[in-house]
Coordinates of C-alpha atoms in Angstrom, one line a residue:
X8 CA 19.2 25.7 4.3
X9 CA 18.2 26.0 1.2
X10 CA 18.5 22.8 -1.5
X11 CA 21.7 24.7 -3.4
X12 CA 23.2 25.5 -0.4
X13 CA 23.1 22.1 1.2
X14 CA 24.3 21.1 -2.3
X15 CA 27.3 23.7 -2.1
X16 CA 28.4 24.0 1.4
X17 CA 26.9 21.3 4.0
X18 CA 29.5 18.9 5.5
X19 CA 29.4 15.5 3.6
X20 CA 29.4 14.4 7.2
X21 CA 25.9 13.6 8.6
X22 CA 25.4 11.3 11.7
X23 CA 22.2 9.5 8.9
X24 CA 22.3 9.3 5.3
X25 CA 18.9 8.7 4.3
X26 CA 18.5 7.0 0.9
X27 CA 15.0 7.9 -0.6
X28 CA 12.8 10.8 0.4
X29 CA 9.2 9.2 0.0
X30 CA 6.7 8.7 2.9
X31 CA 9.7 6.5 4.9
X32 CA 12.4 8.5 4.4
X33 CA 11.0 11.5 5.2
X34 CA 9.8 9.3 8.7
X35 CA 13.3 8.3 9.3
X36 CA 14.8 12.0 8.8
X37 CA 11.6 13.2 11.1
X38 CA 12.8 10.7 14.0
X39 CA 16.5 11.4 13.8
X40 CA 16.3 14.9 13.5
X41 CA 14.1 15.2 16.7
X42 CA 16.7 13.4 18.4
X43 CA 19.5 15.6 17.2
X44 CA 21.0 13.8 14.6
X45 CA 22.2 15.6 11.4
X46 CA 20.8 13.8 8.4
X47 CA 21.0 14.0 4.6
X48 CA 18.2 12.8 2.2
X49 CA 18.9 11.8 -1.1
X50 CA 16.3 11.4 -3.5
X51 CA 16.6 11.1 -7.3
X52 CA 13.0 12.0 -8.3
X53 CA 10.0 13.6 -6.2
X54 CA 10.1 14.6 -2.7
X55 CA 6.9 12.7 -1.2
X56 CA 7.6 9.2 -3.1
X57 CA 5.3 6.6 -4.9
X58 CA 2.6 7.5 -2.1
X59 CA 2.1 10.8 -3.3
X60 CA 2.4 10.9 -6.7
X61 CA 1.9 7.7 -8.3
X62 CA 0.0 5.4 -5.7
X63 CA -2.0 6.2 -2.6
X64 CA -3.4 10.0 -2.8
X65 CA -3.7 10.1 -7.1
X66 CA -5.8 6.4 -6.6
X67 CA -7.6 7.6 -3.7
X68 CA -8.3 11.0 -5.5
X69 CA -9.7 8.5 -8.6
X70 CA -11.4 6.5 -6.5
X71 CA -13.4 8.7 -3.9
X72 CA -16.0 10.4 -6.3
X73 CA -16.9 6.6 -7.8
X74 CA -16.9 5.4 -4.4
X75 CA -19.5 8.0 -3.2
X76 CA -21.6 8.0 -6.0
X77 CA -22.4 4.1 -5.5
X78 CA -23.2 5.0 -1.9
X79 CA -25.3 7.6 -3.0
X80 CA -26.9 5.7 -5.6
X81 CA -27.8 3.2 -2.5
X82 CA -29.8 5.7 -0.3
X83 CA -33.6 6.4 -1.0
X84 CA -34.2 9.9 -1.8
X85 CA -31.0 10.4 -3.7
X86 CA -30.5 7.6 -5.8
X87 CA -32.2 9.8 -8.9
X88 CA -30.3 12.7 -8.5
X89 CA -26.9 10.8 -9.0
X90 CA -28.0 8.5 -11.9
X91 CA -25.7 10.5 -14.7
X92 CA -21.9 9.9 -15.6
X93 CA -18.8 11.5 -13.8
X94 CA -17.2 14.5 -14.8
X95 CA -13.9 13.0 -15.7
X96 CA -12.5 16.0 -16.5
X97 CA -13.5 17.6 -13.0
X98 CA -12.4 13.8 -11.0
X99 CA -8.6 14.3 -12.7
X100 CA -8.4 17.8 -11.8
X101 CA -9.0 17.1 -8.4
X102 CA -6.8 13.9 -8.9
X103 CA -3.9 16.4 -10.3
X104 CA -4.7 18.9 -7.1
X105 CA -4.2 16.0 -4.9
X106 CA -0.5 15.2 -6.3
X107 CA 0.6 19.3 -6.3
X108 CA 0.7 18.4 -10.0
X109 CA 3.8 16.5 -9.4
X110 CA 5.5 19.5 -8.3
X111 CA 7.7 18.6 -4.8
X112 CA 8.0 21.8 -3.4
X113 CA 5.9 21.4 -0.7
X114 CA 7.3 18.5 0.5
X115 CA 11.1 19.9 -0.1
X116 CA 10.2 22.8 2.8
X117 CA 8.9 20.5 4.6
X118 CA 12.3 18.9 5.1
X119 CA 14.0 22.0 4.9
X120 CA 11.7 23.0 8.2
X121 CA 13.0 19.6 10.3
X122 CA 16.5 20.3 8.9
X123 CA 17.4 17.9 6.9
X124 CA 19.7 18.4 3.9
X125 CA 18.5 17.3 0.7
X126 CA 20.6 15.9 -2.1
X127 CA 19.1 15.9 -5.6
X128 CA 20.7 13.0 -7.6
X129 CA 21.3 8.8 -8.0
X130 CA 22.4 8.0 -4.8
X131 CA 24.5 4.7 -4.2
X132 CA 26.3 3.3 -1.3
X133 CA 30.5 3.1 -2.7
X134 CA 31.1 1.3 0.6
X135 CA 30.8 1.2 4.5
X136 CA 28.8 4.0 5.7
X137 CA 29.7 6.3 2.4
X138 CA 27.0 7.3 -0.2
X139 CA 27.6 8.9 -3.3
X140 CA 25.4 11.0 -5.1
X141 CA 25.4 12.0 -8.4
X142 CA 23.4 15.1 -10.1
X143 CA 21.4 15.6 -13.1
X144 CA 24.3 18.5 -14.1
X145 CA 26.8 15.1 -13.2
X146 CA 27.7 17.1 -10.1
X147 CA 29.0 14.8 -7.3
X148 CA 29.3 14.2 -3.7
X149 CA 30.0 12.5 -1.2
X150 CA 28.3 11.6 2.1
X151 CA 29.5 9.7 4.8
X152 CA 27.3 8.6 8.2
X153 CA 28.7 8.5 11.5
X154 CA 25.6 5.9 12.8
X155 CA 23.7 4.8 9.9
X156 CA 22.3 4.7 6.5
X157 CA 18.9 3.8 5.8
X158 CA 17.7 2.5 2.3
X159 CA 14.1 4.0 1.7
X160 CA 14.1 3.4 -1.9
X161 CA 10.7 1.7 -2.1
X162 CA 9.6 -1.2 -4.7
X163 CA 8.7 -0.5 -8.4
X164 CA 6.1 -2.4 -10.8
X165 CA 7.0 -5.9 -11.9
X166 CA 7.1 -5.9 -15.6
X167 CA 6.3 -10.0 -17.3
X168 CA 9.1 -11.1 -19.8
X169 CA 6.3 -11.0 -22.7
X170 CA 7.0 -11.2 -26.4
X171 CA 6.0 -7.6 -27.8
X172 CA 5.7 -5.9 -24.3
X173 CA 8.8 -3.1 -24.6
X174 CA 7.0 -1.9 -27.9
X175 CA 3.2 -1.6 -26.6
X176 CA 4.6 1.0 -24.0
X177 CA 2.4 -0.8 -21.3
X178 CA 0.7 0.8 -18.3
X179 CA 2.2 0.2 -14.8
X180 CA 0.5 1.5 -11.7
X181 CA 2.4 5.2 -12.4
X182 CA 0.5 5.5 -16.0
X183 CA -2.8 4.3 -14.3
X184 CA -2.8 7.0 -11.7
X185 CA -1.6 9.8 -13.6
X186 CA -3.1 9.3 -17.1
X187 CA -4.7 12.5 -18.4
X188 CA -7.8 11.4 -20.3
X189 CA -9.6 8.1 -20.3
X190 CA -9.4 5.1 -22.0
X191 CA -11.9 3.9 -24.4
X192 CA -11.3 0.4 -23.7
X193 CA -8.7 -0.6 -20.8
X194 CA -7.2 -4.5 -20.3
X195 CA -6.0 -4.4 -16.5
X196 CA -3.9 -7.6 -15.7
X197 CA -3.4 -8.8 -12.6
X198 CA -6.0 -9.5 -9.7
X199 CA -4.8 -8.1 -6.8
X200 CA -5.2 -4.4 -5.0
X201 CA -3.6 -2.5 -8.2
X202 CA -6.0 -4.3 -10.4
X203 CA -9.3 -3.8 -8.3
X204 CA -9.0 -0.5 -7.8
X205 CA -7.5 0.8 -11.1
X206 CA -10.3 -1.7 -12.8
X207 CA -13.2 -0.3 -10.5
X208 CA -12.0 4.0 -10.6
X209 CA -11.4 4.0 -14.8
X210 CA -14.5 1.3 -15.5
X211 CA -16.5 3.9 -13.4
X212 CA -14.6 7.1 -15.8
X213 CA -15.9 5.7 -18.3
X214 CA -13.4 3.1 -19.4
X215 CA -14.8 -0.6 -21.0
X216 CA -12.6 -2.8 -18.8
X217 CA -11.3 -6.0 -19.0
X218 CA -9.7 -8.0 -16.3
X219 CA -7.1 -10.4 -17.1
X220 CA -6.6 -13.0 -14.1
X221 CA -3.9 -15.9 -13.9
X222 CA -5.7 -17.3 -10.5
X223 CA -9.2 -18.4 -10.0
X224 CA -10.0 -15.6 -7.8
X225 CA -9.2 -11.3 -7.3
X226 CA -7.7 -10.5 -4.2
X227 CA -6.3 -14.1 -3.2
X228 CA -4.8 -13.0 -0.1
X229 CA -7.7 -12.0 2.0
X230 CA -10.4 -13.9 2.5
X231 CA -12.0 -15.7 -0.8
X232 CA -15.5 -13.8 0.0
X233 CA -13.8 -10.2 -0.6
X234 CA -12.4 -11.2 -4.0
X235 CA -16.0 -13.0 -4.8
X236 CA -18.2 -9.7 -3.2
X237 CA -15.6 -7.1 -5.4
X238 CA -15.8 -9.6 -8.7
X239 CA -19.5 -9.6 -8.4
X240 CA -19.5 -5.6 -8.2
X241 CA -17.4 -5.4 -11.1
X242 CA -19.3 -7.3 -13.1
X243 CA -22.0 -5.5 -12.6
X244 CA -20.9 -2.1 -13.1
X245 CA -19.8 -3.7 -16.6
X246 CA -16.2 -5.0 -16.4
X247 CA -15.3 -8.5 -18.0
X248 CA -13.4 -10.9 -15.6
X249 CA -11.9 -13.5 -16.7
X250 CA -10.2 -15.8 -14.5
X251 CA -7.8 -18.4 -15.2
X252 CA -6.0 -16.6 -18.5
X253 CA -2.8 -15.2 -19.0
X254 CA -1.3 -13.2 -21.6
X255 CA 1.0 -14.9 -23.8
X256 CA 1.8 -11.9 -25.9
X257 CA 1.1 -8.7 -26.9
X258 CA 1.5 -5.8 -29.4
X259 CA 0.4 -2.3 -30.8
X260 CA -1.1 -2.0 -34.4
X261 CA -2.1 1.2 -35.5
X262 CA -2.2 2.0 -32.4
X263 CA -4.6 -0.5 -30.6
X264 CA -3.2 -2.7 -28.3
X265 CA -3.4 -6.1 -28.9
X266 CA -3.6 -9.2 -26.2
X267 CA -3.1 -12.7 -27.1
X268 CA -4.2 -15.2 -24.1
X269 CA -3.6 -18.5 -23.4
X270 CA -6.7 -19.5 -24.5
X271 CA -5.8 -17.9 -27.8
X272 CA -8.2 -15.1 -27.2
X273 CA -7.4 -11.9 -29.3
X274 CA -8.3 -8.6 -26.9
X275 CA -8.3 -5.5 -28.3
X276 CA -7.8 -2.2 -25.9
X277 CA -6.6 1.6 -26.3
X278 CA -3.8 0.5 -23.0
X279 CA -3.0 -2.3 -21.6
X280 CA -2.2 -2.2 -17.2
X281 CA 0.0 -4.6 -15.8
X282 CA -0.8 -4.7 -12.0
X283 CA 1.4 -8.0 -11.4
X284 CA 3.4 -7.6 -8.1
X285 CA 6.5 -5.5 -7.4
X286 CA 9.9 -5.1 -7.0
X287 CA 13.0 -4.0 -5.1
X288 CA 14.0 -0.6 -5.8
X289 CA 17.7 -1.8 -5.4
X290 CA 19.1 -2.7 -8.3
X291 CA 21.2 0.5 -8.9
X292 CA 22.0 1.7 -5.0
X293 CA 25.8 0.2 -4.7
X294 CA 24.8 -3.0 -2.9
X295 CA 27.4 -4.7 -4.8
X296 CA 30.0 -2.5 -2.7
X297 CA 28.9 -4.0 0.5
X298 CA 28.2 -7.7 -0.3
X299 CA 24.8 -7.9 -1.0
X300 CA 22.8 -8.6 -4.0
X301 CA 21.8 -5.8 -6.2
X302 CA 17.8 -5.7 -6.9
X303 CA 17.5 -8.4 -4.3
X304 CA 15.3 -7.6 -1.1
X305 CA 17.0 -6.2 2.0
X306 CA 16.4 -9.3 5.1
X307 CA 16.3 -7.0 8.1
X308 CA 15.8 -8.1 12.2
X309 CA 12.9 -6.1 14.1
X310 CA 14.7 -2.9 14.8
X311 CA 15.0 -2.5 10.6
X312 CA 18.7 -3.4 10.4
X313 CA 20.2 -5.1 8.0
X314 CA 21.4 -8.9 8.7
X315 CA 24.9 -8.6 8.7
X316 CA 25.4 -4.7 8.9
X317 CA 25.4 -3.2 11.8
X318 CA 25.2 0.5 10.5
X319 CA 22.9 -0.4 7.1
X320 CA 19.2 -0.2 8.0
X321 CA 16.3 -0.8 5.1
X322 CA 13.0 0.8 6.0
X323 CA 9.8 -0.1 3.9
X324 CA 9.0 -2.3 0.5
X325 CA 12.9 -2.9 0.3
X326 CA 12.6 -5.4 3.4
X327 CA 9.9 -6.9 1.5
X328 CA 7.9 -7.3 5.0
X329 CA 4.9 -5.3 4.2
X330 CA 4.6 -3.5 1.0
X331 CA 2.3 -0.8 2.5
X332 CA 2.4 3.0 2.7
X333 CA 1.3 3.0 6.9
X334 CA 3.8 -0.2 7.8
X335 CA 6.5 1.5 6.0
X336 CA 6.1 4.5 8.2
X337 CA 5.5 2.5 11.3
X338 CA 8.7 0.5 10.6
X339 CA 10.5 4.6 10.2
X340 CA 9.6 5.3 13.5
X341 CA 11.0 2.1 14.6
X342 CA 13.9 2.8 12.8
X343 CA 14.4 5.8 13.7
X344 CA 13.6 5.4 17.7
X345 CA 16.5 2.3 17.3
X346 CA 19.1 4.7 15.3
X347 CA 18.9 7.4 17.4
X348 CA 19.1 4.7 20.6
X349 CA 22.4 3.4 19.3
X350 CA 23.9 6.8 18.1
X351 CA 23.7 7.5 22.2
X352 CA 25.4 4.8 22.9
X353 CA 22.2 2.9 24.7
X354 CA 21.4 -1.1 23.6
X355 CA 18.1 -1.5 21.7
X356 CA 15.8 -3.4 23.3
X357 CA 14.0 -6.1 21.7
X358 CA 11.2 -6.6 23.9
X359 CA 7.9 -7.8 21.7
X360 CA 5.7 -4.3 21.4
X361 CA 8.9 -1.8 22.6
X362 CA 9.9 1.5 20.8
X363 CA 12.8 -0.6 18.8
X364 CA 10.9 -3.6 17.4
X365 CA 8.4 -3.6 14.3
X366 CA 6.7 -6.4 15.2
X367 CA 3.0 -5.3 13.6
X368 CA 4.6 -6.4 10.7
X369 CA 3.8 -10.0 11.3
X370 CA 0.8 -9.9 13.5
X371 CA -1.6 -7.5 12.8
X372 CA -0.7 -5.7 9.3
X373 CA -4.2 -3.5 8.3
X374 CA -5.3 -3.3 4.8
X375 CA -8.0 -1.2 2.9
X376 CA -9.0 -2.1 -0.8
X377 CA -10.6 1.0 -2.0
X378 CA -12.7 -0.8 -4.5
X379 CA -17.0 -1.2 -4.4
X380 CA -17.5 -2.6 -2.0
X381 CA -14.6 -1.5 0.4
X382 CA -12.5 -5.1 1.6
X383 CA -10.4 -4.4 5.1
X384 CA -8.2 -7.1 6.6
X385 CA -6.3 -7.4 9.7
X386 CA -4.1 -10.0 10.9
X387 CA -4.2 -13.6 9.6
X388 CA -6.8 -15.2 7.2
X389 CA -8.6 -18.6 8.4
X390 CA -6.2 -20.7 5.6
X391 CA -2.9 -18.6 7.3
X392 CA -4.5 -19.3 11.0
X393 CA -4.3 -22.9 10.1
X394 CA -1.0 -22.9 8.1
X395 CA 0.4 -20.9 11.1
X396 CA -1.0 -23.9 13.6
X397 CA -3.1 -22.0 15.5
X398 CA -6.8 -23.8 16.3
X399 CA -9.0 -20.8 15.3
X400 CA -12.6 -20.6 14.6
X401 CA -14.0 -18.8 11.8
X402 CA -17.1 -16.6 13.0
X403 CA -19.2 -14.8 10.0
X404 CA -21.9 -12.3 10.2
X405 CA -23.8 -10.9 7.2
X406 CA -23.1 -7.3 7.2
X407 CA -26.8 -6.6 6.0
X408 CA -28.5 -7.8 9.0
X409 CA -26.6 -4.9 11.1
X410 CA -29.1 -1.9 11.9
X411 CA -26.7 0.7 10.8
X412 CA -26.2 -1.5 7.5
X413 CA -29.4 -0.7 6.1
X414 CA -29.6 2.7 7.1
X415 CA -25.9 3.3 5.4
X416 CA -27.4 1.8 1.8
X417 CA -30.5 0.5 1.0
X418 CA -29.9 -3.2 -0.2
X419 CA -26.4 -3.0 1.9
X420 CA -24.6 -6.5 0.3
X421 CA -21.1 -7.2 3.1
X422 CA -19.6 -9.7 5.3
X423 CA -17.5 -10.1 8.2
X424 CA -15.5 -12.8 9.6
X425 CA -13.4 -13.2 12.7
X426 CA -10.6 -15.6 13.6
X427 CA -10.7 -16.6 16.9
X428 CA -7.7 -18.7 18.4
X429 CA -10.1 -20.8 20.8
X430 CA -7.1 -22.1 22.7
X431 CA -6.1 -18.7 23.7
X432 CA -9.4 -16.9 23.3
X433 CA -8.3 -13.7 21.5
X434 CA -8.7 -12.6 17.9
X435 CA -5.8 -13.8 15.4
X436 CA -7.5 -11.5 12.4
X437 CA -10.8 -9.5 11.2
X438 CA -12.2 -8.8 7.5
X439 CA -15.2 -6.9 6.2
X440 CA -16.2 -6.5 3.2
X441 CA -19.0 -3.7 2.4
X442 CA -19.6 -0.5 1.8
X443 CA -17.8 1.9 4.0
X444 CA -16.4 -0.8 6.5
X445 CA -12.4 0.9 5.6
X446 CA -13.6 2.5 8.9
X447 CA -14.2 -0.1 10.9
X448 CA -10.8 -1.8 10.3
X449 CA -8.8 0.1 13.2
X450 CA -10.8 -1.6 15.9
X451 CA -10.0 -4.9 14.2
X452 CA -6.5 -3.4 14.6
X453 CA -6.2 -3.2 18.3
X454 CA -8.2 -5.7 19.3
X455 CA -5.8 -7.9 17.1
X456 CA -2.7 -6.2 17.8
X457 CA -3.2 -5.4 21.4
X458 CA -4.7 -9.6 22.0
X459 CA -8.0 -8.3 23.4
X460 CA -9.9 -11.5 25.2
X461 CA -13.2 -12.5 23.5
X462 CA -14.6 -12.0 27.0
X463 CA -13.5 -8.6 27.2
X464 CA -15.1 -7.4 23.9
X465 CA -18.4 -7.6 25.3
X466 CA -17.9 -4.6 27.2
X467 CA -16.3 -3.0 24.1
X468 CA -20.4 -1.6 23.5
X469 CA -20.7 -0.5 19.6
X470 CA -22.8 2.4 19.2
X471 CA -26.2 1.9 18.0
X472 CA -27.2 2.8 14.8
X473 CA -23.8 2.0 13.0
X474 CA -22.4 -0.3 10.9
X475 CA -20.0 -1.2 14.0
X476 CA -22.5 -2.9 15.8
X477 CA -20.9 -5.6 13.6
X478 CA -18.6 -6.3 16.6
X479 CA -21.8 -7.2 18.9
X480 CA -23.1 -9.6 16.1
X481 CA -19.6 -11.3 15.4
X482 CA -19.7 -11.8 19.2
X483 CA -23.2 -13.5 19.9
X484 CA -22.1 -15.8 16.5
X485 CA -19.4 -16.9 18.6
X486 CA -21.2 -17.4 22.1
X487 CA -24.0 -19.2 19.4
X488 CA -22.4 -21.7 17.6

């Protein structure tokens, strides 16, 4: 069916109502049309979401070419023929390429091929199981679900209440991943994943960058050695960190942007990017109509559903449970599994690691920070271990003295660290910082998420020469010490 025709003549009856058609909703709709279910999908921008247009493929697209360069610029024998710029140009091309140059039409026969209506418009829940969405033209209709609806909306960027800010027409992550050309001179506040990667992708395009940090560290949720290993990078490559400051104001004269610090620091840059945190995309979806809290996050149990609502599930950043592209699919085909469970008539079952229960969310969430060097964390940082009240151990392993390490990059500079619970003798979380070690973070994954014994890694043999021989190392550090 084609877009105008679900618009024109599909039942406003669907057994789901899908509201948001990014990576999750487009999971959800996957799951419960396999199982039979008609669904709509209502989506008020692009088909594909944040992920694909604003966030995960446009960074990675910016990110990859400065990525492999450093690498190349590591190994002996090609070091010289990679000493010159990037072709900007040529790395947003690609970057542009990557996003279908924000065109959705792809992704739009994509859900015409699992048969799923799609409904073009503002969509917001006017009560109990009843959506209402309304066009661009001011067309309007109404959609009512026999089982469930399922916010997918996603999170947006967090904007500061600063004096001047509306008028400097700042950057959020959506400018930094889509600009078309490059900044002379780029402020980036914030010092988390937005930050790192935007500061390392457009300092590497040619960009003078300065990083504007209110903590003492970047990255202050992993590990402190990743934030320390990706600040010294930075540094080097030529950006200014400066931790400890925070913008008290700002403004645009003659069209430089101006940033006033605490310290009373005057910053002068072509843009300004603030990369500091994110919120619900639920401000304007009719939560009011239902007795919840518009903009607030959606509290959900471990099949997805909303606290109180036994037909309202929210998928994704809206629970506020792991802002991540990959969980917020994972929790969709949780979601999905447990909607299409119910609609039959069957009880969910809640059983730790079943079909119905996103319980990754809390013990072994995966993260990759695309910067140089590459950080990847699973599962729970030494200070959470300990916070948590587990009795861990932390085991740590220079990444250079690995074999595969120095034939990867000559002068290889990374670090890994294991939590071990020694009570319980299995792994409570894994990070490594270094170049190329995004790789390495889905056996970190299982052996977390699946609660691997210590003993039983030993026969878990790494292959020899690679940078996973890690594993063996982290091991004998254990049995050592």
């Amino acid at each position: 069916m084609t877009e105008s025709e679900a618009t024109h003549t599909a039942p406003t009856s669907y057994d789901v109502v899908v509201l948001g058609a990014g990576p999750v909703g487009e999971n959800v709709a996957d799951r419960t049309r396999a199982a039979g279910l008609s669904t709509a999908v209502v989506e008020s921008e692009l088909v594909g979401g944040e992920c694909s247009y604003w966030a995960c493929m446009p960074s990675k697209a910016l990110l990859r070419p400065v990525i492999a360069r450093a690498d190349a610029r590591r190994v002996p024998g090609l070091r010289q023929a990679v000493q010159g710029p990037l072709d900007a140009a040529e790395v947003l091309a690609h970057r542009d390429y990557e996003t279908s140059d924000w065109n959705d039409d792809g992704q739009v026969g994509w859900l015409e091929g699992i048969g799923a209506d799609l409904y073009r418009g503002h969509g917001r829940i006017t009560g109990p199981r009843t959506v209402t969405v309304t066009g661009s033209d001011g067309s309007r209709h109404v959609l009512t679900a026999r089982h469930a609806v399922a916010v997918c909306t996603g999170s947006r960027a967090q904007l500061p209440d600063l004096p001047g800010l509306s008028e400097v027409r700042p950057w959020t992550s959506r400018e930094a991943t889509s600009a078309k050309t490059v900044p002379g001179r780029l402020v980036v506040v914030g010092g988390g994943v937005v930050a790192t990667e935007m500061a390392t992708a457009w300092q590497a395009l040619g960009s003078r960058v300065t990083l504007l940090v209110r903590g003492s560290s970047l990255l202050s949720r992993m590990e402190p050695f990743a934030g320390e290993l990706v600040a010294e990078a930075l540094t080097e490559a030529g950006a200014d960190i400066r931790t400890g400051t925070s913008v008290k104001s700002v403004s645009r004269e003659n069209g430089t942007v101006i940033a006033v610090t605490d310290t009373g620091d005057r910053i002068e840059a072509d843009e300004i990017l603030f990369a500091t945190g994110r919120a619900p995309r639920t401000d304007d979806i009719g939560l009011d109509t239902i007795g919840l809290e518009p903009g607030s996050w959606l509290p959900v149990d471990d099949s997805l559903r909303v606290t109180g609502h036994d037909w309202l599930y929210a998928v994704g950043d809206v629970n506020h449970r792991a802002l991540l592209t990959h969980q917020g699919k994972y929790q969709a085909r949780i979601a999905g599994a447990a909607i299409a469970t119910r609609a039959a008539g069957e009880s969910v079952q809640a059983e730790p690691w079943g079909p119905h229960a996103a319980t990754a969310d809390q013990a072994a969430v995966p993260q990759v920070v695309f910067t140089d060097p590459e950080a990847a964390a699973v599962g729970l940082s030494l200070a959470e271990a300990e916070q948590a009240g587990h009795r861990v151990r932390a085991v740590d392993v220079d990444l250079s003295t690995v074999a595969g390490a120095g034939l990867y990059a000559d002068g290889y500079t990374g670090r890994a660290r294991m939590i071990v619970d020694v009570e319980d003798e299995i792994l409570r979380g894994v990070t490594f910082v270094g170049p190329g070690v995004g790789e390495l973070i889905h056996s970190a994954t299982i052996a977390v998420t699946a609660q691997v014994p210590v003993s039983r890694l030993w026969h878990a043999v790494p292959s020899y020469p690679t940078i996973s021989e890690v594993w063996l190392r982290l091991l004998e550090a254990y049995r050592d010490n």
